[in-house]
Amino acid sequence: MAALASTPDLDVMKRVNRQFVTGVTVVTAMDGETPRGLAVNAFSSISLDPPTVMVCVQHTSSTHDCLFRANHLAINILSTEQLDVVGTFAGKAADKFKDLDWQSGPFGSPLIARSSAQMEVEIRERLRASTHTVFICRVVHAAAAEHHPMVYSAGKFFDGGALASLG
């Protein structure tokens, strides 16, 4: 007899998710003339050919509706030099771009200076999945810098360039 599926306890899921190391990104887009953005760790490459990525954003985020309306967005992969940036974009500040060094990408999305890597993407699909929207995007511009990436695990940030190799 097959066991019925049940939903794991919320605290168990938090402990499980803390075991997974993620990169740290800030997803940005223009809302008319106003830049908007938020910190996102639900980012992944889907394909290299064609270059396709996905990001997931919670519906209740103040940036969600701007992203949902946008044709393009930027994914800024943060570097170890950007603890100040992740703190700002993880918060609820009204103007997260105040005093921030950024420039418009080729398609108008905000690219944040000092990032480890940046890409501007065209949104191809918007999939509603429970509490989040999954944005499936085609990469239309990409750049990588020499800055080490910031990584996140168990509630802390780490230097992605200082990880010990296992082999």
PDB file of C-alpha atoms in Angstrom:
ATOM      1  CA  MET A   1       0.000   0.000   0.000  1.00  0.00           C
ATOM      2  CA  ALA A   2       1.477   3.379  -1.024  1.00  0.00           C
ATOM      3  CA  ALA A   3       1.893   6.019   1.658  1.00  0.00           C
ATOM      4  CA  LEU A   4       0.020   9.266   1.171  1.00  0.00           C
ATOM      5  CA  ALA A   5       2.223  12.268   0.420  1.00  0.00           C
ATOM      6  CA  SER A   6       2.324  14.889   3.141  1.00  0.00           C
ATOM      7  CA  THR A   7       3.794  18.340   3.358  1.00  0.00           C
ATOM      8  CA  PRO A   8       7.027  18.491   5.392  1.00  0.00           C
ATOM      9  CA  ASP A   9       7.112  20.716   8.436  1.00  0.00           C
ATOM     10  CA  LEU A  10       8.131  24.345   7.676  1.00  0.00           C
ATOM     11  CA  ASP A  11      11.078  24.206  10.105  1.00  0.00           C
ATOM     12  CA  VAL A  12      12.332  21.003   8.462  1.00  0.00           C
ATOM     13  CA  MET A  13      12.141  22.664   5.038  1.00  0.00           C
ATOM     14  CA  LYS A  14      14.101  25.664   6.323  1.00  0.00           C
ATOM     15  CA  ARG A  15      16.817  23.343   7.677  1.00  0.00           C
ATOM     16  CA  VAL A  16      16.890  21.405   4.395  1.00  0.00           C
ATOM     17  CA  ASN A  17      17.174  24.587   2.303  1.00  0.00           C
ATOM     18  CA  ARG A  18      20.008  25.892   4.496  1.00  0.00           C
ATOM     19  CA  GLN A  19      22.071  22.886   3.398  1.00  0.00           C
ATOM     20  CA  PHE A  20      22.079  24.079  -0.210  1.00  0.00           C
ATOM     21  CA  VAL A  21      24.717  26.642  -1.159  1.00  0.00           C
ATOM     22  CA  THR A  22      23.446  29.311  -3.570  1.00  0.00           C
ATOM     23  CA  GLY A  23      24.846  32.251  -5.397  1.00  0.00           C
ATOM     24  CA  VAL A  24      23.605  35.720  -4.497  1.00  0.00           C
ATOM     25  CA  THR A  25      21.908  37.781  -7.177  1.00  0.00           C
ATOM     26  CA  VAL A  26      20.085  41.069  -7.435  1.00  0.00           C
ATOM     27  CA  VAL A  27      17.411  41.064 -10.130  1.00  0.00           C
ATOM     28  CA  THR A  28      16.642  44.511 -11.544  1.00  0.00           C
ATOM     29  CA  ALA A  29      14.331  46.104 -14.081  1.00  0.00           C
ATOM     30  CA  MET A  30      13.046  49.514 -15.028  1.00  0.00           C
ATOM     31  CA  ASP A  31       9.564  50.545 -13.922  1.00  0.00           C
ATOM     32  CA  GLY A  32       9.053  53.406 -16.357  1.00  0.00           C
ATOM     33  CA  GLU A  33      11.874  55.773 -15.392  1.00  0.00           C
ATOM     34  CA  THR A  34      12.385  54.196 -11.951  1.00  0.00           C
ATOM     35  CA  PRO A  35      14.872  51.365 -11.361  1.00  0.00           C
ATOM     36  CA  ARG A  36      13.593  48.517  -9.159  1.00  0.00           C
ATOM     37  CA  GLY A  37      15.250  45.401  -7.785  1.00  0.00           C
ATOM     38  CA  LEU A  38      15.449  42.698  -5.144  1.00  0.00           C
ATOM     39  CA  ALA A  39      17.852  40.075  -3.842  1.00  0.00           C
ATOM     40  CA  VAL A  40      17.123  36.631  -5.292  1.00  0.00           C
ATOM     41  CA  ASN A  41      18.796  33.303  -4.582  1.00  0.00           C
ATOM     42  CA  ALA A  42      16.369  31.261  -6.717  1.00  0.00           C
ATOM     43  CA  PHE A  43      18.357  31.637  -9.953  1.00  0.00           C
ATOM     44  CA  SER A  44      19.646  28.935 -12.273  1.00  0.00           C
ATOM     45  CA  SER A  45      21.034  28.370 -15.723  1.00  0.00           C
ATOM     46  CA  ILE A  46      18.742  26.220 -17.866  1.00  0.00           C
ATOM     47  CA  SER A  47      20.710  25.994 -21.114  1.00  0.00           C
ATOM     48  CA  LEU A  48      23.908  27.293 -22.685  1.00  0.00           C
ATOM     49  CA  ASP A  49      22.651  26.941 -26.257  1.00  0.00           C
ATOM     50  CA  PRO A  50      20.515  28.912 -26.486  1.00  0.00           C
ATOM     51  CA  PRO A  51      21.572  30.746 -23.315  1.00  0.00           C
ATOM     52  CA  THR A  52      18.527  30.447 -21.053  1.00  0.00           C
ATOM     53  CA  VAL A  53      18.135  31.117 -17.318  1.00  0.00           C
ATOM     54  CA  MET A  54      15.361  31.247 -14.741  1.00  0.00           C
ATOM     55  CA  VAL A  55      14.640  33.314 -11.656  1.00  0.00           C
ATOM     56  CA  CYS A  56      11.832  32.881  -9.143  1.00  0.00           C
ATOM     57  CA  VAL A  57      10.214  35.854  -7.381  1.00  0.00           C
ATOM     58  CA  GLN A  58       7.597  35.793  -4.655  1.00  0.00           C
ATOM     59  CA  HIS A  59       4.264  37.377  -5.630  1.00  0.00           C
ATOM     60  CA  THR A  60       4.242  39.559  -2.496  1.00  0.00           C
ATOM     61  CA  SER A  61       7.562  41.223  -3.361  1.00  0.00           C
ATOM     62  CA  SER A  62       7.230  44.941  -4.031  1.00  0.00           C
ATOM     63  CA  THR A  63       9.290  44.366  -7.214  1.00  0.00           C
ATOM     64  CA  HIS A  64       7.232  41.422  -8.530  1.00  0.00           C
ATOM     65  CA  ASP A  65       4.682  43.412 -10.540  1.00  0.00           C
ATOM     66  CA  CYS A  66       7.396  45.524 -12.184  1.00  0.00           C
ATOM     67  CA  LEU A  67       9.221  42.354 -13.261  1.00  0.00           C
ATOM     68  CA  PHE A  68       5.994  40.732 -14.431  1.00  0.00           C
ATOM     69  CA  ARG A  69       5.284  43.718 -16.735  1.00  0.00           C
ATOM     70  CA  ALA A  70       8.864  44.001 -18.009  1.00  0.00           C
ATOM     71  CA  ASN A  71      10.195  42.636 -21.283  1.00  0.00           C
ATOM     72  CA  HIS A  72      13.802  42.608 -20.029  1.00  0.00           C
ATOM     73  CA  LEU A  73      15.490  42.322 -16.640  1.00  0.00           C
ATOM     74  CA  ALA A  74      19.041  42.120 -15.376  1.00  0.00           C
ATOM     75  CA  ILE A  75      20.593  39.486 -13.159  1.00  0.00           C
ATOM     76  CA  ASN A  76      23.550  40.853 -11.209  1.00  0.00           C
ATOM     77  CA  ILE A  77      25.630  38.050  -9.651  1.00  0.00           C
ATOM     78  CA  LEU A  78      27.033  39.727  -6.578  1.00  0.00           C
ATOM     79  CA  SER A  79      30.695  39.738  -5.623  1.00  0.00           C
ATOM     80  CA  THR A  80      32.350  39.537  -2.226  1.00  0.00           C
ATOM     81  CA  GLU A  81      32.701  43.336  -2.412  1.00  0.00           C
ATOM     82  CA  GLN A  82      28.929  43.842  -2.265  1.00  0.00           C
ATOM     83  CA  LEU A  83      27.670  43.035   1.245  1.00  0.00           C
ATOM     84  CA  ASP A  84      26.263  46.565   1.293  1.00  0.00           C
ATOM     85  CA  VAL A  85      24.341  45.891  -1.919  1.00  0.00           C
ATOM     86  CA  VAL A  86      22.793  42.612  -0.785  1.00  0.00           C
ATOM     87  CA  GLY A  87      21.736  44.250   2.494  1.00  0.00           C
ATOM     88  CA  THR A  88      19.995  47.054   0.623  1.00  0.00           C
ATOM     89  CA  PHE A  89      18.225  44.823  -1.901  1.00  0.00           C
ATOM     90  CA  ALA A  90      17.136  42.264   0.701  1.00  0.00           C
ATOM     91  CA  GLY A  91      15.425  45.093   2.596  1.00  0.00           C
ATOM     92  CA  LYS A  92      12.371  47.247   2.003  1.00  0.00           C
ATOM     93  CA  ALA A  93      13.989  50.633   1.292  1.00  0.00           C
ATOM     94  CA  ALA A  94      11.859  52.880  -0.922  1.00  0.00           C
ATOM     95  CA  ASP A  95      14.822  53.845  -3.151  1.00  0.00           C
ATOM     96  CA  LYS A  96      17.295  50.956  -3.249  1.00  0.00           C
ATOM     97  CA  PHE A  97      19.274  52.687  -6.010  1.00  0.00           C
ATOM     98  CA  LYS A  98      20.059  55.816  -3.979  1.00  0.00           C
ATOM     99  CA  ASP A  99      23.872  56.170  -3.857  1.00  0.00           C
ATOM    100  CA  LEU A 100      24.296  52.960  -5.899  1.00  0.00           C
ATOM    101  CA  ASP A 101      26.756  52.834  -8.803  1.00  0.00           C
ATOM    102  CA  TRP A 102      24.861  51.329 -11.757  1.00  0.00           C
ATOM    103  CA  GLN A 103      24.336  51.799 -15.470  1.00  0.00           C
ATOM    104  CA  SER A 104      21.723  50.797 -18.007  1.00  0.00           C
ATOM    105  CA  GLY A 105      22.402  47.661 -19.984  1.00  0.00           C
ATOM    106  CA  PRO A 106      21.914  47.483 -23.771  1.00  0.00           C
ATOM    107  CA  PHE A 107      18.193  46.820 -23.247  1.00  0.00           C
ATOM    108  CA  GLY A 108      17.766  49.344 -20.415  1.00  0.00           C
ATOM    109  CA  SER A 109      17.956  47.095 -17.344  1.00  0.00           C
ATOM    110  CA  PRO A 110      20.060  48.274 -14.370  1.00  0.00           C
ATOM    111  CA  LEU A 111      23.511  46.650 -14.197  1.00  0.00           C
ATOM    112  CA  ILE A 112      25.142  47.066 -10.782  1.00  0.00           C
ATOM    113  CA  ALA A 113      28.846  48.008 -10.634  1.00  0.00           C
ATOM    114  CA  ARG A 114      31.285  45.712  -8.759  1.00  0.00           C
ATOM    115  CA  SER A 115      29.219  42.604  -9.577  1.00  0.00           C
ATOM    116  CA  SER A 116      31.002  39.329 -10.249  1.00  0.00           C
ATOM    117  CA  ALA A 117      28.922  38.883 -13.390  1.00  0.00           C
ATOM    118  CA  GLN A 118      25.935  40.529 -15.052  1.00  0.00           C
ATOM    119  CA  MET A 119      23.443  39.485 -17.648  1.00  0.00           C
ATOM    120  CA  GLU A 120      20.524  41.148 -19.279  1.00  0.00           C
ATOM    121  CA  VAL A 121      17.745  38.847 -20.361  1.00  0.00           C
ATOM    122  CA  GLU A 122      14.560  38.894 -22.371  1.00  0.00           C
ATOM    123  CA  ILE A 123      11.646  37.381 -20.472  1.00  0.00           C
ATOM    124  CA  ARG A 124      10.169  34.561 -22.562  1.00  0.00           C
ATOM    125  CA  GLU A 125       7.771  32.887 -20.109  1.00  0.00           C
ATOM    126  CA  ARG A 126       6.121  33.744 -16.807  1.00  0.00           C
ATOM    127  CA  LEU A 127       4.941  30.673 -14.935  1.00  0.00           C
ATOM    128  CA  ARG A 128       2.816  31.083 -11.817  1.00  0.00           C
ATOM    129  CA  ALA A 129       3.928  28.467  -9.293  1.00  0.00           C
ATOM    130  CA  SER A 130       2.144  28.645  -5.956  1.00  0.00           C
ATOM    131  CA  THR A 131       3.536  31.709  -4.137  1.00  0.00           C
ATOM    132  CA  HIS A 132       6.100  32.609  -6.822  1.00  0.00           C
ATOM    133  CA  THR A 133       6.468  33.442 -10.491  1.00  0.00           C
ATOM    134  CA  VAL A 134       9.154  31.581 -12.423  1.00  0.00           C
ATOM    135  CA  PHE A 135      10.619  33.817 -15.126  1.00  0.00           C
ATOM    136  CA  ILE A 136      12.175  31.855 -18.011  1.00  0.00           C
ATOM    137  CA  CYS A 137      14.563  34.166 -19.835  1.00  0.00           C
ATOM    138  CA  ARG A 138      16.842  34.222 -22.881  1.00  0.00           C
ATOM    139  CA  VAL A 139      20.209  35.870 -22.214  1.00  0.00           C
ATOM    140  CA  VAL A 140      20.793  38.782 -24.617  1.00  0.00           C
ATOM    141  CA  HIS A 141      23.860  40.348 -22.946  1.00  0.00           C
ATOM    142  CA  ALA A 142      26.436  38.925 -20.510  1.00  0.00           C
ATOM    143  CA  ALA A 143      29.666  40.046 -18.859  1.00  0.00           C
ATOM    144  CA  ALA A 144      31.931  38.533 -16.207  1.00  0.00           C
ATOM    145  CA  ALA A 145      34.464  40.339 -13.995  1.00  0.00           C
ATOM    146  CA  GLU A 146      37.450  39.149 -11.968  1.00  0.00           C
ATOM    147  CA  HIS A 147      35.631  39.699  -8.641  1.00  0.00           C
ATOM    148  CA  HIS A 148      35.002  36.554  -6.568  1.00  0.00           C
ATOM    149  CA  PRO A 149      31.306  35.654  -6.312  1.00  0.00           C
ATOM    150  CA  MET A 150      29.446  35.870  -3.020  1.00  0.00           C
ATOM    151  CA  VAL A 151      27.740  32.642  -1.942  1.00  0.00           C
ATOM    152  CA  TYR A 152      25.074  32.003   0.691  1.00  0.00           C
ATOM    153  CA  SER A 153      24.586  29.023   2.981  1.00  0.00           C
ATOM    154  CA  ALA A 154      22.958  28.424   6.363  1.00  0.00           C
ATOM    155  CA  GLY A 155      22.094  32.100   6.777  1.00  0.00           C
ATOM    156  CA  LYS A 156      25.622  33.416   6.131  1.00  0.00           C
ATOM    157  CA  PHE A 157      27.559  34.881   3.207  1.00  0.00           C
ATOM    158  CA  PHE A 158      30.888  33.437   2.045  1.00  0.00           C
ATOM    159  CA  ASP A 159      33.686  34.139  -0.436  1.00  0.00           C
ATOM    160  CA  GLY A 160      32.997  31.904  -3.429  1.00  0.00           C
ATOM    161  CA  GLY A 161      36.625  32.249  -4.531  1.00  0.00           C
ATOM    162  CA  ALA A 162      37.940  30.767  -1.287  1.00  0.00           C
ATOM    163  CA  LEU A 163      36.106  27.458  -1.421  1.00  0.00           C
ATOM    164  CA  ALA A 164      38.260  24.388  -0.869  1.00  0.00           C
ATOM    165  CA  SER A 165      38.408  21.977  -3.781  1.00  0.00           C
ATOM    166  CA  LEU A 166      37.534  18.351  -3.022  1.00  0.00           C
ATOM    167  CA  GLY A 167      39.425  16.925  -5.924  1.00  0.00           C
TER     168      GLY A 167
END
